[in-house]
Structures are given as structure tokens and as C-alpha cells.
Coordinates of N, CA and C in Angstrom, one line a residue:
M1 N -5.7 10.0 -1.0 CA -4.7 10.2 -0.6 C -4.2 10.8 -2.2
S2 N -3.2 11.8 -1.9 CA -2.5 12.6 -3.0 C -1.0 12.0 -3.2
T3 N -0.9 11.6 -4.6 CA 0.5 11.3 -5.0 C 1.3 12.5 -5.9
K4 N 0.4 13.6 -6.1 CA 0.9 14.5 -6.6 C 2.7 15.0 -6.3
R5 N 2.5 14.9 -4.8 CA 4.1 15.7 -4.5 C 5.2 14.4 -4.8
N6 N 4.7 13.2 -5.4 CA 5.8 12.4 -5.8 C 6.0 12.1 -7.3
T7 N 5.1 13.0 -7.8 CA 5.2 12.9 -9.5 C 5.7 14.2 -10.1
E8 N 6.0 15.3 -8.6 CA 7.0 16.5 -9.3 C 8.1 16.3 -9.8
H9 N 8.7 17.0 -10.8 CA 10.0 16.7 -11.6 C 11.1 17.1 -10.5
D10 N 11.2 17.8 -9.4 CA 12.1 17.7 -8.8 C 12.2 16.5 -7.8
A11 N 11.2 16.0 -7.6 CA 11.4 14.8 -6.8 C 11.9 13.5 -7.2
F12 N 11.9 13.7 -8.9 CA 12.7 12.8 -9.4 C 13.8 13.3 -10.4
G13 N 14.5 14.0 -10.2 CA 15.5 14.7 -10.6 C 16.8 13.8 -11.0
L14 N 16.9 13.1 -9.7 CA 18.4 11.8 -9.8 C 17.8 10.4 -10.2
A15 N 18.5 9.8 -11.0 CA 18.4 8.3 -11.6 C 18.1 7.7 -10.1
G16 N 18.9 8.1 -9.0 CA 18.5 7.1 -7.9 C 17.4 7.3 -7.1
N17 N 16.4 8.6 -7.2 CA 15.3 8.7 -6.7 C 14.0 8.0 -7.7
R18 N 14.5 7.9 -8.6 CA 13.7 7.3 -9.9 C 13.8 5.8 -9.7
L19 N 14.9 5.4 -9.6 CA 15.0 3.5 -9.3 C 14.0 3.4 -7.8
N20 N 14.6 4.4 -6.7 CA 13.5 3.8 -5.7 C 12.5 3.8 -5.7
H21 N 11.7 4.9 -6.3 CA 10.5 4.8 -6.7 C 9.7 3.8 -7.3
I22 N 10.7 3.3 -8.6 CA 10.5 2.1 -9.2 C 9.9 0.9 -8.2
L23 N 11.2 0.7 -7.3 CA 11.1 -0.5 -6.5 C 9.9 -0.1 -5.5
D24 N 9.6 1.2 -5.1 CA 8.5 1.3 -4.2 C 7.2 0.5 -5.0
Q25 N 7.1 1.0 -6.1 CA 5.7 0.9 -7.0 C 5.7 -0.7 -6.9
I26 N 6.6 -1.6 -6.9 CA 6.5 -3.0 -7.2 C 6.2 -3.6 -5.7
G27 N 6.8 -3.0 -4.8 CA 6.6 -3.6 -3.4 C 8.4 -4.2 -2.9
F28 N 9.1 -3.7 -3.7 CA 10.5 -4.3 -3.4 C 10.9 -3.6 -1.9
K29 N 11.5 -4.6 -1.1 CA 12.2 -4.3 0.0 C 12.5 -2.7 0.2
Q30 N 12.0 -2.1 1.6 CA 12.3 -0.6 1.7 C 13.5 -0.6 3.2
G31 N 13.7 0.5 3.1 CA 14.4 0.9 4.4 C 16.0 0.6 4.2
R32 N 16.5 0.1 5.3 CA 18.0 -0.1 5.4 C 18.2 -1.7 4.6
G33 N 19.6 -1.5 3.9 CA 19.8 -2.4 3.3 C 19.2 -2.8 2.0
R34 N 18.4 -2.0 1.5 CA 17.7 -2.1 0.3 C 18.6 -2.3 -0.9
M35 N 19.7 -1.3 -0.8 CA 20.9 -1.5 -1.9 C 21.4 -2.8 -1.8
A36 N 21.6 -3.4 -0.8 CA 22.2 -4.8 -0.7 C 21.4 -5.9 -0.9
E37 N 20.1 -5.7 -0.7 CA 19.1 -6.6 -1.1 C 18.9 -6.5 -2.5
F38 N 19.1 -5.3 -3.4 CA 18.8 -5.2 -4.8 C 20.0 -5.8 -5.5
Q39 N 21.2 -5.6 -4.9 CA 22.3 -6.2 -5.5 C 22.4 -7.7 -5.5
N40 N 22.0 -8.2 -4.3 CA 21.7 -9.7 -4.0 C 20.9 -10.6 -5.1
Y41 N 19.5 -9.5 -5.0 CA 18.8 -10.1 -6.1 C 19.0 -10.1 -7.6
L42 N 19.6 -9.2 -8.1 CA 20.0 -9.1 -9.5 C 21.2 -10.3 -9.7
T43 N 21.8 -10.5 -8.7 CA 23.3 -11.4 -9.2 C 22.6 -13.0 -8.9
D44 N 21.4 -13.0 -8.2 CA 20.8 -14.3 -7.8 C 19.8 -14.5 -9.2
K45 N 19.0 -13.6 -9.4 CA 18.4 -13.8 -10.7 C 19.0 -13.7 -12.1
A46 N 20.0 -13.2 -12.4 CA 20.5 -12.7 -13.5 C 22.0 -13.0 -13.3
P47 N 22.6 -13.9 -13.1 CA 23.9 -14.2 -12.7 C 24.7 -14.1 -13.9
N48 N 24.5 -14.1 -15.2 CA 25.3 -14.4 -16.3 C 25.5 -12.6 -16.8
I49 N 24.8 -11.7 -16.3 CA 24.8 -10.2 -16.5 C 25.3 -9.5 -15.3
F50 N 24.9 -10.3 -14.0 CA 25.1 -9.2 -12.8 C 26.2 -10.2 -11.9
G51 N 26.7 -11.0 -12.5 CA 27.4 -11.9 -11.4 C 28.5 -11.0 -10.8
D52 N 29.3 -10.5 -11.2 CA 30.4 -9.6 -10.8 C 29.9 -8.1 -10.5
L53 N 28.4 -8.2 -10.3 CA 28.0 -6.6 -9.9 C 28.6 -6.2 -8.5
K54 N 29.1 -5.0 -8.5 CA 29.8 -4.7 -7.2 C 28.5 -3.6 -6.4
Y55 N 28.9 -3.7 -5.2 CA 27.9 -3.0 -4.3 C 28.0 -1.4 -4.5
T56 N 29.5 -0.9 -5.0 CA 29.5 0.0 -4.9 C 28.9 0.9 -6.5
T57 N 28.8 -0.1 -7.4 CA 28.1 0.3 -8.4 C 26.7 0.4 -8.3
V58 N 25.9 -0.4 -7.5 CA 24.6 -0.4 -7.2 C 24.2 0.9 -6.4
R59 N 25.4 1.3 -5.5 CA 25.0 2.7 -4.4 C 25.1 3.7 -5.5
S60 N 25.6 3.6 -6.6 CA 26.0 4.8 -7.7 C 24.4 5.0 -8.4
W61 N 23.9 3.7 -8.5 CA 22.4 3.7 -9.0 C 21.6 4.5 -8.3
F62 N 21.6 4.2 -6.8 CA 20.6 4.8 -6.1 C 21.0 6.4 -5.5
Q63 N 22.1 6.8 -6.5 CA 22.2 8.1 -6.2 C 22.1 8.9 -7.7
E64 N 23.0 9.3 -8.1 CA 23.2 10.0 -9.2 C 23.0 9.6 -10.6
H65 N 23.4 8.2 -10.9 CA 23.9 7.4 -11.9 C 22.9 6.5 -12.4
S66 N 22.7 6.4 -13.8 CA 22.0 5.1 -13.8 C 22.7 4.0 -14.6
P67 N 22.4 3.0 -14.8 CA 23.4 1.8 -15.7 C 23.1 2.3 -17.0
P68 N 23.7 1.5 -17.7 CA 23.4 1.3 -19.4 C 22.2 0.9 -19.6
M69 N 21.4 0.8 -20.6 CA 20.2 1.0 -21.2 C 20.2 -0.7 -21.1
R70 N 21.1 -1.4 -21.5 CA 20.7 -3.0 -21.2 C 21.1 -3.7 -20.1
K71 N 21.7 -2.9 -19.1 CA 21.6 -3.2 -17.6 C 20.2 -3.0 -17.1
I72 N 19.9 -1.8 -17.6 CA 18.3 -1.1 -17.1 C 17.5 -2.4 -18.0
D73 N 17.5 -3.0 -18.7 CA 16.6 -4.1 -19.7 C 16.7 -5.4 -18.7
A74 N 18.2 -5.5 -18.4 CA 18.2 -7.0 -17.5 C 17.6 -6.9 -16.3
A75 N 18.1 -5.6 -15.5 CA 17.3 -5.6 -14.0 C 15.8 -5.3 -14.1
I76 N 15.1 -5.0 -15.0 CA 13.7 -4.9 -15.0 C 13.3 -6.2 -15.4
H77 N 13.9 -6.9 -16.2 CA 13.5 -8.6 -16.7 C 13.4 -9.2 -15.6
A78 N 14.6 -9.0 -14.7 CA 15.2 -9.9 -13.5 C 13.9 -9.7 -12.3
L79 N 13.5 -8.3 -12.4 CA 12.3 -8.0 -11.2 C 11.3 -8.6 -11.8
Q80 N 10.8 -8.9 -12.8 CA 9.5 -9.3 -13.2 C 9.7 -10.8 -12.6
Y81 N 10.6 -11.5 -12.6 CA 10.5 -12.8 -11.8 C 9.6 -13.1 -11.0
D82 N 9.8 -12.1 -9.8 CA 8.8 -11.8 -8.6 C 8.0 -10.7 -8.5
Y83 N 8.1 -9.6 -9.3 CA 7.3 -8.6 -9.0 C 6.6 -8.3 -10.4
T84 N 5.2 -7.7 -10.0 CA 4.6 -7.3 -11.1 C 4.5 -5.7 -11.5
F85 N 4.5 -5.2 -12.9 CA 4.6 -4.0 -13.2 C 3.2 -4.0 -14.1
H86 N 2.5 -2.9 -13.1 CA 1.4 -2.6 -13.6 C 1.2 -1.4 -14.9
H87 N 2.3 -1.1 -15.1 CA 2.2 0.0 -16.2 C 3.4 -0.1 -17.4
D88 N 3.6 0.7 -18.5 CA 4.5 0.2 -19.6 C 5.9 0.0 -19.2
V89 N 6.1 -1.0 -19.2 CA 7.5 -1.4 -18.7 C 8.6 -0.6 -19.4
S90 N 8.5 -0.1 -20.8 CA 9.2 0.1 -21.6 C 9.2 1.8 -21.3
H91 N 8.2 2.3 -20.9 CA 8.3 3.8 -20.6 C 9.2 3.8 -19.0
I92 N 9.0 2.8 -18.0 CA 9.5 3.0 -17.0 C 11.0 2.6 -17.1
K93 N 11.6 2.0 -18.1 CA 12.7 2.0 -18.1 C 13.5 3.0 -18.9
T94 N 12.7 4.0 -19.5 CA 13.2 4.9 -20.1 C 13.5 6.0 -19.1
W95 N 12.0 6.0 -18.1 CA 12.2 7.1 -17.1 C 13.4 7.0 -16.2
W96 N 13.9 5.6 -16.0 CA 14.8 5.4 -14.9 C 16.1 5.7 -15.8
K97 N 16.1 5.5 -16.8 CA 17.4 6.3 -17.5 C 17.6 7.6 -17.7
V98 N 16.5 8.3 -18.0 CA 16.7 9.9 -18.2 C 15.8 10.7 -17.7
G99 N 14.6 10.2 -17.1 CA 13.7 10.9 -16.6 C 12.5 11.2 -17.5
G100 N 11.9 12.3 -17.3 CA 10.8 12.5 -18.3 C 9.4 12.4 -17.8
F101 N 8.6 11.7 -19.1 CA 7.2 11.9 -18.2 C 6.9 10.5 -17.7
Y102 N 6.3 10.8 -16.3 CA 6.2 9.9 -15.2 C 5.4 8.7 -15.7
P103 N 5.8 7.5 -15.6 CA 5.3 6.6 -16.1 C 4.1 5.8 -15.3
F104 N 4.1 6.1 -14.0 CA 3.0 5.4 -13.1 C 1.7 6.6 -13.0
V105 N 1.2 6.3 -14.0 CA -0.2 7.1 -14.1 C -1.3 5.9 -14.9
N106 N -2.4 6.2 -14.8 CA -3.9 5.4 -15.0 C -4.1 5.7 -16.6
E107 N -5.5 5.2 -16.9 CA -5.5 5.7 -18.0 C -5.9 7.2 -18.4
Y108 N -5.9 7.7 -17.4 CA -6.7 9.2 -17.2 C -5.2 10.2 -17.0
G109 N -4.2 9.7 -17.0 CA -3.2 10.4 -16.8 C -2.6 11.1 -15.3
D110 N -3.7 10.0 -14.3 CA -3.4 10.4 -12.8 C -2.5 9.5 -12.5
P111 N -1.8 10.1 -11.4 CA -0.7 9.1 -10.6 C -1.3 8.0 -9.9
V112 N -0.8 7.0 -9.9 CA -1.2 5.8 -9.3 C -0.5 5.6 -8.0
P113 N -1.1 5.5 -7.0 CA -0.3 5.0 -5.6 C 0.6 3.8 -6.0
S114 N 1.6 3.6 -5.0 CA 2.5 2.2 -5.1 C 2.0 1.5 -4.2
I115 N 2.5 0.2 -4.1 CA 1.7 -0.9 -3.0 C 2.1 -0.5 -1.6
N116 N 3.0 0.0 -1.4 CA 3.7 0.5 -0.3 C 2.6 1.7 0.3
D117 N 2.5 2.8 -0.7 CA 1.5 4.0 -0.3 C 0.1 3.2 0.1
L118 N -0.5 2.1 -0.7 CA -1.7 1.9 -0.2 C -1.5 1.1 0.9
Q119 N -0.5 0.2 1.3 CA -0.4 -0.4 2.6 C -0.5 0.6 3.7
Q120 N -0.1 1.5 3.6 CA 0.6 2.8 4.5 C -1.1 3.2 4.9
E121 N -2.0 3.6 3.7 CA -3.3 3.8 3.6 C -4.1 3.0 4.5
V122 N -4.0 1.8 4.4 CA -4.7 1.0 5.0 C -4.4 0.9 6.6
T123 N -3.2 1.1 6.9 CA -2.8 1.1 8.4 C -3.4 2.4 8.8
D124 N -3.1 3.7 8.1 CA -3.5 4.8 8.6 C -5.0 4.6 8.9
N125 N -5.9 4.1 8.1 CA -7.5 3.8 8.2 C -7.8 3.2 9.3
N126 N -7.1 2.1 9.5 CA -7.4 1.2 10.7 C -7.1 2.0 12.0
E127 N -6.1 2.6 11.9 CA -5.5 3.5 13.3 C -6.5 4.6 13.8
K128 N -7.2 5.3 12.4 CA -8.4 6.2 12.4 C -9.6 5.5 13.0
L129 N -9.9 4.5 12.6 CA -11.1 3.7 12.7 C -11.2 3.4 14.2
Q130 N -10.3 3.0 15.1 CA -10.2 2.8 16.3 C -10.7 4.1 17.4
F131 N -10.0 5.4 16.5 CA -10.8 6.4 17.3 C -12.3 6.7 17.2
V132 N -12.7 6.7 15.9 CA -14.1 6.9 15.3 C -14.9 6.1 16.1
V133 N -14.5 4.6 16.1 CA -15.4 3.9 16.8 C -15.6 4.1 18.4
M134 N -14.2 4.5 19.0 CA -14.6 4.7 20.3 C -15.7 5.9 20.7
S135 N -15.6 7.0 19.8 CA -16.2 8.2 20.0 C -17.8 7.6 20.1
L136 N -17.9 6.8 18.6 CA -19.3 6.3 18.5 C -19.7 5.4 20.1
V137 N -19.0 4.5 20.3 CA -19.4 3.7 21.6 C -19.6 4.9 22.6
T138 N -18.9 5.6 23.0 CA -19.2 6.6 23.8 C -20.6 7.2 23.6
E139 N -21.0 7.8 22.4 CA -22.1 8.6 22.1 C -23.4 7.4 22.3
E140 N -23.1 6.2 21.5 CA -24.3 5.4 21.4 C -24.8 4.9 22.9
T141 N -23.7 4.7 23.7 CA -23.8 4.0 25.3 C -24.6 5.1 26.0
G142 N -24.3 6.6 25.7 CA -24.9 7.6 26.6 C -25.0 7.4 28.0
E143 N -26.0 7.3 28.8 CA -25.9 7.2 30.2 C -25.3 6.2 30.6
L144 N -25.6 5.0 29.8 CA -24.9 3.5 30.2 C -23.2 3.5 30.4
F145 N -22.9 4.7 29.7 CA -21.4 4.6 29.7 C -20.5 4.6 30.9
R146 N -21.2 5.2 32.0 CA -20.6 5.1 33.3 C -20.6 3.5 34.0
T147 N -21.7 3.0 33.4 CA -22.0 1.8 34.3 C -21.5 0.8 33.6
L148 N -21.0 0.8 32.7 CA -20.1 -0.4 31.9 C -18.7 -0.3 32.3
S149 N -18.6 -1.6 32.2 CA -16.6 -1.9 32.7 C -16.3 -1.9 31.7
S150 N -14.9 -1.3 31.9 CA -13.9 -1.1 30.7 C -14.0 -2.5 29.7
N151 N -14.1 -3.6 30.4 CA -13.9 -4.8 29.3 C -15.2 -4.8 28.6
E152 N -16.2 -4.4 29.0 CA -17.4 -4.2 28.3 C -17.5 -2.9 27.3
L153 N -17.0 -1.9 27.4 CA -16.5 -1.2 26.5 C -15.8 -1.6 25.5
V154 N -14.6 -2.2 25.8 CA -13.8 -2.9 24.7 C -14.3 -3.9 23.9
M155 N -15.1 -4.7 24.4 CA -16.1 -5.7 23.9 C -16.7 -5.1 22.6
L156 N -17.4 -3.9 22.8 CA -18.4 -3.2 22.0 C -17.5 -2.5 21.2
K157 N -16.4 -1.7 21.2 CA -15.1 -1.3 20.3 C -15.0 -2.6 19.6
D158 N -14.2 -3.5 19.8 CA -13.7 -4.3 19.2 C -14.8 -5.0 18.0
K159 N -16.1 -5.4 18.6 CA -17.1 -5.8 17.6 C -17.6 -4.9 16.7
A160 N -17.6 -3.5 16.7 CA -17.5 -2.6 15.9 C -16.5 -2.3 14.8
V161 N -15.2 -2.5 15.2 CA -14.3 -2.1 14.3 C -14.0 -3.7 13.6
Q162 N -14.4 -4.8 14.1 CA -14.3 -5.9 13.1 C -15.7 -6.0 12.1
F163 N -16.7 -5.3 12.7 CA -17.6 -5.1 11.8 C -17.2 -4.4 10.7
A164 N -16.5 -3.2 10.9 CA -15.9 -2.0 9.8 C -15.1 -2.8 9.0
Q165 N -14.1 -3.4 9.6 CA -12.8 -4.1 8.7 C -13.7 -5.2 7.9
D166 N -14.4 -6.1 8.4 CA -15.3 -7.0 7.6 C -16.0 -6.4 6.4
F167 N -16.3 -5.1 6.7 CA -17.2 -4.7 5.6 C -16.3 -4.0 4.5
S168 N -15.2 -3.3 4.7 CA -14.5 -2.6 3.7 C -13.3 -4.0 3.4
D169 N -13.8 -5.1 3.4 CA -12.4 -5.9 2.9 C -13.0 -6.6 1.9
P170 N -12.7 -6.1 0.3 CA -13.1 -6.5 -0.9 C -13.0 -8.2 -1.0
F171 N -12.2 -8.9 -0.4 CA -12.3 -10.6 -0.6 C -13.3 -11.0 0.4
K172 N -14.0 -10.4 1.2 CA -15.0 -11.2 2.0 C -16.5 -10.9 1.1
T173 N -17.0 -11.9 0.6 CA -18.1 -11.9 -0.4 C -19.6 -12.4 0.4
E174 N -19.3 -13.1 1.6 CA -20.4 -13.4 2.2 C -20.4 -12.9 3.6
C175 N -21.6 -12.5 3.8 CA -21.8 -11.6 5.2 C -21.8 -12.4 6.3
P176 N -21.4 -12.5 7.4 CA -21.3 -13.6 8.3 C -22.9 -13.3 8.9
S177 N -23.5 -14.4 9.4 CA -24.8 -14.7 10.4 C -25.1 -13.7 11.3
E178 N -23.7 -13.3 12.1 CA -23.9 -12.9 13.3 C -24.6 -11.3 12.7
Y179 N -24.0 -10.9 12.0 CA -24.2 -9.3 11.3 C -25.8 -9.3 10.8
L180 N -25.9 -10.3 10.5 CA -27.3 -10.5 9.7 C -28.4 -10.5 10.8
R181 N -28.1 -11.0 11.9 CA -28.9 -11.1 13.3 C -28.9 -9.7 13.7
I182 N -27.6 -9.2 13.8 CA -27.9 -7.7 14.3 C -29.0 -7.0 13.7
V183 N -28.9 -7.1 12.3 CA -29.6 -6.0 11.5 C -31.0 -6.2 11.7
I184 N -31.0 -7.7 11.7 CA -32.6 -8.2 11.6 C -33.2 -7.8 13.2
K185 N -32.2 -7.7 14.2 CA -32.9 -7.4 15.5 C -33.2 -5.7 15.7
A186 N -32.3 -5.3 15.0 CA -32.2 -3.8 15.0 C -33.7 -3.2 14.6
E187 N -34.0 -3.8 13.3 CA -34.8 -3.6 12.3 C -36.3 -4.2 13.0
L188 N -36.2 -5.0 13.4 CA -37.3 -5.6 14.3 C -37.7 -4.4 15.5
S189 N -36.7 -4.3 16.2 CA -36.7 -3.5 17.5 C -37.6 -2.1 16.5
S190 N -37.1 -1.4 15.7 CA -37.7 -0.1 15.0 C -39.0 -0.6 14.6
L191 N -39.1 -1.8 14.1 CA -40.9 -1.8 13.5 C -41.5 -2.0 14.9
L192 N -41.3 -2.7 16.4 CA -42.2 -2.8 17.2 C -42.3 -1.5 17.9
K193 N -41.2 -0.3 17.8 CA -41.3 0.9 18.3 C -42.4 1.7 17.4
K194 N -42.4 1.4 16.2 CA -43.6 1.9 15.1 C -45.1 1.6 15.6
Q195 N -45.1 0.4 15.8 CA -46.6 -0.4 16.3 C -46.7 0.3 17.5
T196 N -46.1 0.5 18.2 CA -46.4 0.8 19.8 C -47.0 2.3 19.9
K197 N -46.8 3.1 18.9 CA -47.0 4.3 19.0 C -48.1 4.7 18.4

């Protein structure tokens, strides 16, 4: 996935574009109602600074204006109660205020995708996986394809999709015994075929 287009200078010319991108990076609510949600969040987390924060002020932050640096400091500090910033916070604050050097890069200077970008990539990959598995089921069943019921084909597809999702899940650290049985049966079948030749 390429995030180059997200880091082009023109994409973040306005302070509001930079604020939106910062919120995307940390996984803050997206879409309709984001401005009101941000206003409510700030007034709730830092009432001494943002207690009288007006919606029109927040709306201007999502457009061409950035708040004073002390309010940027307070907003980022408030966001840190519930969200994690994986990059240099002082660079992020400066970038929101004036633009310049893109702060969401790794140690090699390459752009780092946001949480939302990664979630979208997982969704896209899962949708593509369905098509890949369907074509493999068709290919592997060969002549049997016509004799299998739609329920049986769906069962084969679902088992293969589940295996692929389990395989790609970094939090699964133990292989289920049903997968081990499948591998053992396939290898045993292959060994028996070699012995009969």
C-alpha cells in the first residue's frame, strides 16, 4: 500500500487537512460528526482550557486556521489520554501549526500508514481472499465441481478462507490440530503415492 499521495505537500497545505490527518493516524472517529466529536472530546478531557470552545472555532481548525500553539499543546495532550502517538509529538504539533516536514515517517524516512489505512487494507485483503479462494476451489475440485452441491462448495471455500485468515493473524501463536491433521493426511497421501510408483 502506498501512502506517498498522502504525504505530498499540496495534500496538507491547509491546517485543517493536517489536523484531519493527525486524527486519522491515531484512529479518532472519522466521517460525519468528526468536528462535533472533537469539540466534545476536548471540552470533556481539558475543560479548564476548552470549556468554552465553540463549534465554529473547531470548524475553522478543520479548514484553514490552526489554533495557537498553547491550544495545540493542550489538544495533543488531551488526545494522549485515549490515543497513542507513535511518532515525535513535538514534530506533530509543529506540523499541525505550520506544515513542513511530514512527521509520520519511520526511521528510514518512509511514510507510515495510519490505523485507518491499515484497517482498510485488511478489509480489502479479506474481500480479495474470497475471490482467490473461490477460484482455487474451482481449480482443485476439477471434474468434481459439477457434482458437488453449492453448500459443499461453500463449505470448502469457508474452510480455506478461515485457514488463510488464521494463518495471517499475528496473534494466533498455536496451530489448531485440525490444520495439522490436514497437513499430515496430505503428506501421507503423497508418500503412499510415491511408494506405489
